Amino acid sequence: MSKTYIIANWKMNLMPKEAILQAKNIAKEYKSLKGKKDLELVICPSFTEIAAIAKILQPTGVFLGSQDVFWEEKGSYTSSISANTLKEYGCKYVIIGHSERRKLLNESNESINLKIKAALKAGLIPILCIGETFTERQAGQKESVLFDQVLNGLKDIWLKKGDSLLIAYEPVWVIGSGQAVDPDEAEITQAAIKRSLLEFMPAGVVADNIFVLYGGSVNGMNVKSFLSKPSIDGVLVGGASIDIEKFKPIINYK
Ligand code: PGA
């Protein structure tokens, strides 16, 4: 059975006590959910809350992810967190290359590629974020930007049997705007992303190991219109995942 991914990206929005409460609320909501066998629900808090939230989620079936990782395993890399550390704290997923990091911290496709390799080596599932800016879209560069991010982000990466990789297509200009893209456009783009992968990865790997999500102003009202599209395997949710009343209808999208 194919899974539907719902990933909560809390960014830097919650104070520690708020994050703990939200994790408990989400776990409670998940527990009462019926027909959830095909749902993979993941919470990505700040690094500082990972240990505490791991304890809350551990018996629940809700999974933990981080919002970033560093590519080296150990050493003099002040402030960095390794993939092995995240794994040891109970993370299953890691978001890599979010547009906010690409823009504000100059994260490049090259460093993103190193992070994906490090995550896979440690047994974490990378969530590679890609997306075009409004200017790039207006200039007709959407496809080439996305292809470049996929090709260079996944350069020299060979997924083994059992490895998974998620790609979140997030048009930069709709993130946090309250206005998602048209689900039909997202579906066409997601299908194009899957086709672009076939240019450098075996078809079996693309079909079995790679899943493509949509992100950008997903909410309780529009979530179903995205998740009902055949090429959309899940959603990455920012703003609507930090408030339980807004997140409940997303988890209950069926
Ligand atoms: P948003 O954020 O849902 O608030 O638009 C999504 C994201 O940046 O991952």
Coordinates of C-alpha atoms and ligand atoms in Angstrom, one line a residue:
M1 CA 0.0 0.0 0.0
S2 CA 1.4 3.4 -0.9
K3 CA 1.7 5.9 1.9
T4 CA 0.5 9.4 2.2
Y5 CA 3.0 11.7 3.8
I6 CA 2.0 14.6 6.0
I7 CA 5.1 16.5 7.2
A8 CA 4.8 19.3 9.8
N9 CA 7.6 21.9 9.4
W10 CA 7.4 24.0 12.5
K11 CA 10.3 26.2 11.5
M12 CA 11.3 28.6 14.3
N13 CA 7.7 29.3 15.3
L14 CA 7.2 27.6 18.7
M15 CA 8.7 28.2 22.1
P16 CA 9.8 25.0 23.9
K17 CA 6.6 24.6 26.0
E18 CA 4.4 25.4 23.0
A19 CA 6.2 22.7 20.9
I20 CA 5.8 20.1 23.6
L21 CA 2.1 20.8 23.9
Q22 CA 1.6 20.8 20.1
A23 CA 3.5 17.4 19.9
K24 CA 1.2 16.0 22.5
N25 CA -1.9 17.4 20.8
I26 CA -0.9 15.9 17.5
A27 CA -0.1 12.5 19.0
K28 CA -3.5 12.5 20.7
E29 CA -5.3 13.4 17.4
Y30 CA -3.3 10.7 15.6
K31 CA -4.3 8.1 18.2
S32 CA -8.0 8.8 17.6
L33 CA -7.7 8.7 13.9
K34 CA -9.3 5.8 12.0
G35 CA -7.9 4.2 8.9
K36 CA -4.4 5.6 9.4
K37 CA -2.4 2.6 8.2
D38 CA -1.4 4.4 5.0
L39 CA -0.6 7.7 6.7
E40 CA 3.0 8.7 7.6
L41 CA 2.8 11.6 9.9
V42 CA 6.0 13.4 10.7
I43 CA 6.8 16.4 13.0
C44 CA 9.9 18.5 12.4
P45 CA 10.6 20.7 15.5
S46 CA 13.7 22.8 16.2
F47 CA 16.8 21.0 17.2
T48 CA 16.4 22.0 20.8
E49 CA 13.1 20.2 21.1
I50 CA 14.0 17.0 19.4
A51 CA 15.0 15.1 22.5
A52 CA 11.9 15.9 24.4
I53 CA 9.5 15.4 21.5
A54 CA 11.2 12.0 20.7
K55 CA 10.1 10.8 24.1
I56 CA 6.5 12.0 23.5
L57 CA 6.3 10.4 20.0
Q58 CA 8.2 7.2 20.7
P59 CA 5.1 5.0 21.5
T60 CA 2.7 6.8 19.2
G61 CA 3.4 5.9 15.5
V62 CA 4.0 9.6 14.7
F63 CA 7.5 10.1 13.4
L64 CA 10.2 12.7 14.1
G65 CA 12.2 14.8 11.7
S66 CA 14.8 17.5 11.8
Q67 CA 14.8 20.8 9.8
D68 CA 18.4 20.5 8.8
V69 CA 21.6 18.5 9.2
F70 CA 25.3 19.0 8.6
W71 CA 27.2 16.8 6.2
E72 CA 30.3 15.9 8.2
E73 CA 30.1 13.1 10.8
K74 CA 32.2 14.6 13.5
G75 CA 34.8 17.3 14.2
S76 CA 35.4 21.0 14.5
Y77 CA 32.2 22.3 13.0
T78 CA 30.9 24.8 15.6
S79 CA 27.1 24.8 15.9
S80 CA 26.5 21.9 13.5
I81 CA 24.5 18.8 14.1
S82 CA 25.4 15.5 12.5
A83 CA 23.1 12.9 10.9
N84 CA 24.2 10.2 13.3
T85 CA 23.3 12.5 16.3
L86 CA 19.8 13.0 14.8
K87 CA 19.4 9.3 14.2
E88 CA 20.5 8.6 17.8
Y89 CA 17.8 11.0 19.1
G90 CA 15.1 9.1 17.2
C91 CA 14.8 11.2 14.0
K92 CA 13.6 9.2 11.0
Y93 CA 13.5 12.2 8.5
V94 CA 15.4 15.3 7.8
I95 CA 14.3 18.4 5.7
I96 CA 17.2 19.5 3.5
G97 CA 17.4 22.6 1.3
H98 CA 14.3 24.4 2.4
S99 CA 13.9 27.7 0.4
E100 CA 14.3 29.8 3.6
R101 CA 17.8 28.3 4.1
R102 CA 18.6 28.6 0.4
K103 CA 17.7 32.3 0.5
L104 CA 18.8 33.4 4.0
L105 CA 21.8 31.2 4.5
N106 CA 22.9 30.9 0.9
E107 CA 22.5 27.1 0.9
S108 CA 23.7 25.8 -2.4
N109 CA 22.7 22.7 -4.4
E110 CA 26.3 21.4 -3.7
S111 CA 25.9 21.6 0.1
I112 CA 22.4 20.2 -0.1
N113 CA 23.8 17.3 -2.1
L114 CA 26.4 16.6 0.7
K115 CA 23.7 16.8 3.3
I116 CA 21.5 14.3 1.4
K117 CA 24.4 11.9 1.2
A118 CA 25.2 12.2 4.9
A119 CA 21.5 11.7 5.8
L120 CA 21.2 8.5 3.7
K121 CA 24.5 7.2 5.1
A122 CA 23.1 7.6 8.6
G123 CA 19.9 5.9 7.7
L124 CA 17.7 9.0 7.7
I125 CA 15.1 9.8 5.0
P126 CA 15.9 13.1 3.3
I127 CA 13.1 15.5 2.4
L128 CA 14.7 17.5 -0.4
C129 CA 12.9 20.9 -0.9
I130 CA 12.9 22.4 -4.3
G131 CA 10.9 25.3 -5.8
E132 CA 11.1 28.3 -8.1
T133 CA 10.8 32.0 -7.0
F134 CA 8.2 34.3 -8.5
T135 CA 10.8 36.1 -10.6
E136 CA 12.0 32.8 -12.0
R137 CA 8.5 31.7 -12.8
Q138 CA 7.8 35.0 -14.5
A139 CA 10.9 34.6 -16.6
G140 CA 9.7 31.2 -17.7
Q141 CA 12.5 29.4 -15.8
K142 CA 10.4 27.3 -13.5
E143 CA 11.2 23.9 -15.2
S144 CA 14.9 24.6 -15.6
V145 CA 15.3 25.8 -12.0
L146 CA 13.5 22.7 -10.6
F147 CA 15.5 20.4 -12.9
D148 CA 18.7 22.0 -11.8
Q149 CA 17.8 21.6 -8.1
V150 CA 16.9 18.0 -8.6
L151 CA 19.8 17.1 -10.8
N152 CA 22.5 18.8 -8.6
G153 CA 20.8 18.0 -5.3
L154 CA 20.8 14.3 -6.2
K155 CA 24.1 14.2 -8.0
D156 CA 25.9 10.8 -7.5
I157 CA 23.3 9.5 -5.2
W158 CA 22.4 5.9 -5.7
L159 CA 19.5 4.7 -3.6
K160 CA 19.8 1.2 -2.2
K161 CA 17.0 -1.2 -1.8
G162 CA 15.0 0.0 1.3
D163 CA 16.2 3.6 1.0
S164 CA 13.6 6.3 0.6
L165 CA 13.8 9.9 -0.5
L166 CA 11.1 12.5 -0.5
I167 CA 11.1 15.6 -2.8
A168 CA 8.9 18.5 -1.6
Y169 CA 8.0 20.8 -4.4
E170 CA 7.3 24.2 -2.8
P171 CA 6.9 27.2 -5.1
V172 CA 8.8 29.8 -3.0
W173 CA 6.3 32.6 -3.8
V174 CA 3.3 30.8 -2.2
I175 CA 5.1 29.7 1.0
G176 CA 3.3 31.4 3.9
S177 CA 1.2 33.4 1.6
G178 CA -2.1 31.8 2.4
Q179 CA -2.6 31.2 -1.3
A180 CA -1.5 27.7 -2.6
V181 CA -1.0 27.0 -6.2
D182 CA -3.8 25.4 -8.2
P183 CA -3.7 21.7 -7.5
D184 CA -3.9 20.9 -11.2
E185 CA -0.7 22.9 -11.7
A186 CA 1.0 21.2 -8.8
E187 CA 0.0 17.8 -10.2
I188 CA 1.5 18.7 -13.6
T189 CA 4.7 19.9 -12.0
Q190 CA 5.0 16.9 -9.7
A191 CA 4.6 14.5 -12.7
A192 CA 7.3 16.5 -14.5
I193 CA 9.6 16.2 -11.5
K194 CA 9.1 12.4 -11.6
R195 CA 9.8 12.3 -15.3
S196 CA 13.0 14.4 -14.8
L197 CA 14.2 11.8 -12.3
L198 CA 14.0 9.1 -15.0
E199 CA 16.7 10.9 -16.9
F200 CA 19.3 9.9 -14.4
M201 CA 17.8 7.2 -12.2
P202 CA 16.4 3.7 -12.9
A203 CA 12.7 3.6 -13.3
G204 CA 12.3 1.1 -10.5
V205 CA 14.0 3.4 -8.1
V206 CA 11.9 6.4 -9.1
A207 CA 8.7 4.3 -8.7
D208 CA 9.6 2.5 -5.4
N209 CA 12.0 4.7 -3.5
I210 CA 11.1 8.3 -4.3
F211 CA 8.0 10.2 -3.3
V212 CA 7.0 13.7 -4.3
L213 CA 5.2 16.1 -2.0
Y214 CA 3.6 19.5 -2.4
G215 CA 4.2 22.3 0.0
G216 CA 3.1 26.0 0.2
S217 CA 0.0 27.3 2.0
V218 CA -1.5 23.8 2.5
N219 CA -4.5 24.1 4.9
G220 CA -7.6 22.1 6.0
M221 CA -9.6 23.4 3.1
N222 CA -7.3 22.6 0.2
V223 CA -5.4 19.6 1.5
K224 CA -7.7 17.0 -0.1
S225 CA -7.5 18.6 -3.5
F226 CA -3.7 18.0 -3.4
L227 CA -3.7 14.6 -1.9
S228 CA -6.3 13.3 -4.4
K229 CA -3.9 13.9 -7.3
P230 CA -2.1 10.7 -8.5
S231 CA 1.4 12.3 -8.6
I232 CA 1.2 13.9 -5.2
D233 CA 2.4 11.5 -2.5
G234 CA 2.0 13.9 0.4
V235 CA 2.2 17.5 1.8
L236 CA 4.7 19.6 3.7
V237 CA 2.9 21.9 6.0
G238 CA 4.3 25.0 7.7
G239 CA 1.9 27.6 9.2
A240 CA -1.1 25.3 9.5
S241 CA 0.9 22.7 11.5
I242 CA 1.7 24.8 14.5
D243 CA -1.9 25.3 15.6
I244 CA -3.8 22.1 16.5
E245 CA -7.1 23.4 15.3
K246 CA -5.7 24.2 11.9
F247 CA -3.7 20.9 11.7
K248 CA -6.6 18.6 12.8
P249 CA -8.5 18.9 9.4
I250 CA -5.2 18.2 7.6
I251 CA -4.5 15.0 9.5
N252 CA -8.2 14.1 9.0
Y253 CA -8.1 14.9 5.3
K254 CA -10.0 11.7 4.3
Ligands
PGA1 P1 3.5 27.1 4.7 O1 5.0 26.6 4.7 O2 2.7 25.9 4.8 O3 3.4 28.0 5.8 O4 3.3 27.8 3.4 C1 5.4 25.5 4.0 C2 6.9 25.3 4.1 O5 7.7 26.3 4.0 O6 7.4 24.2 4.3

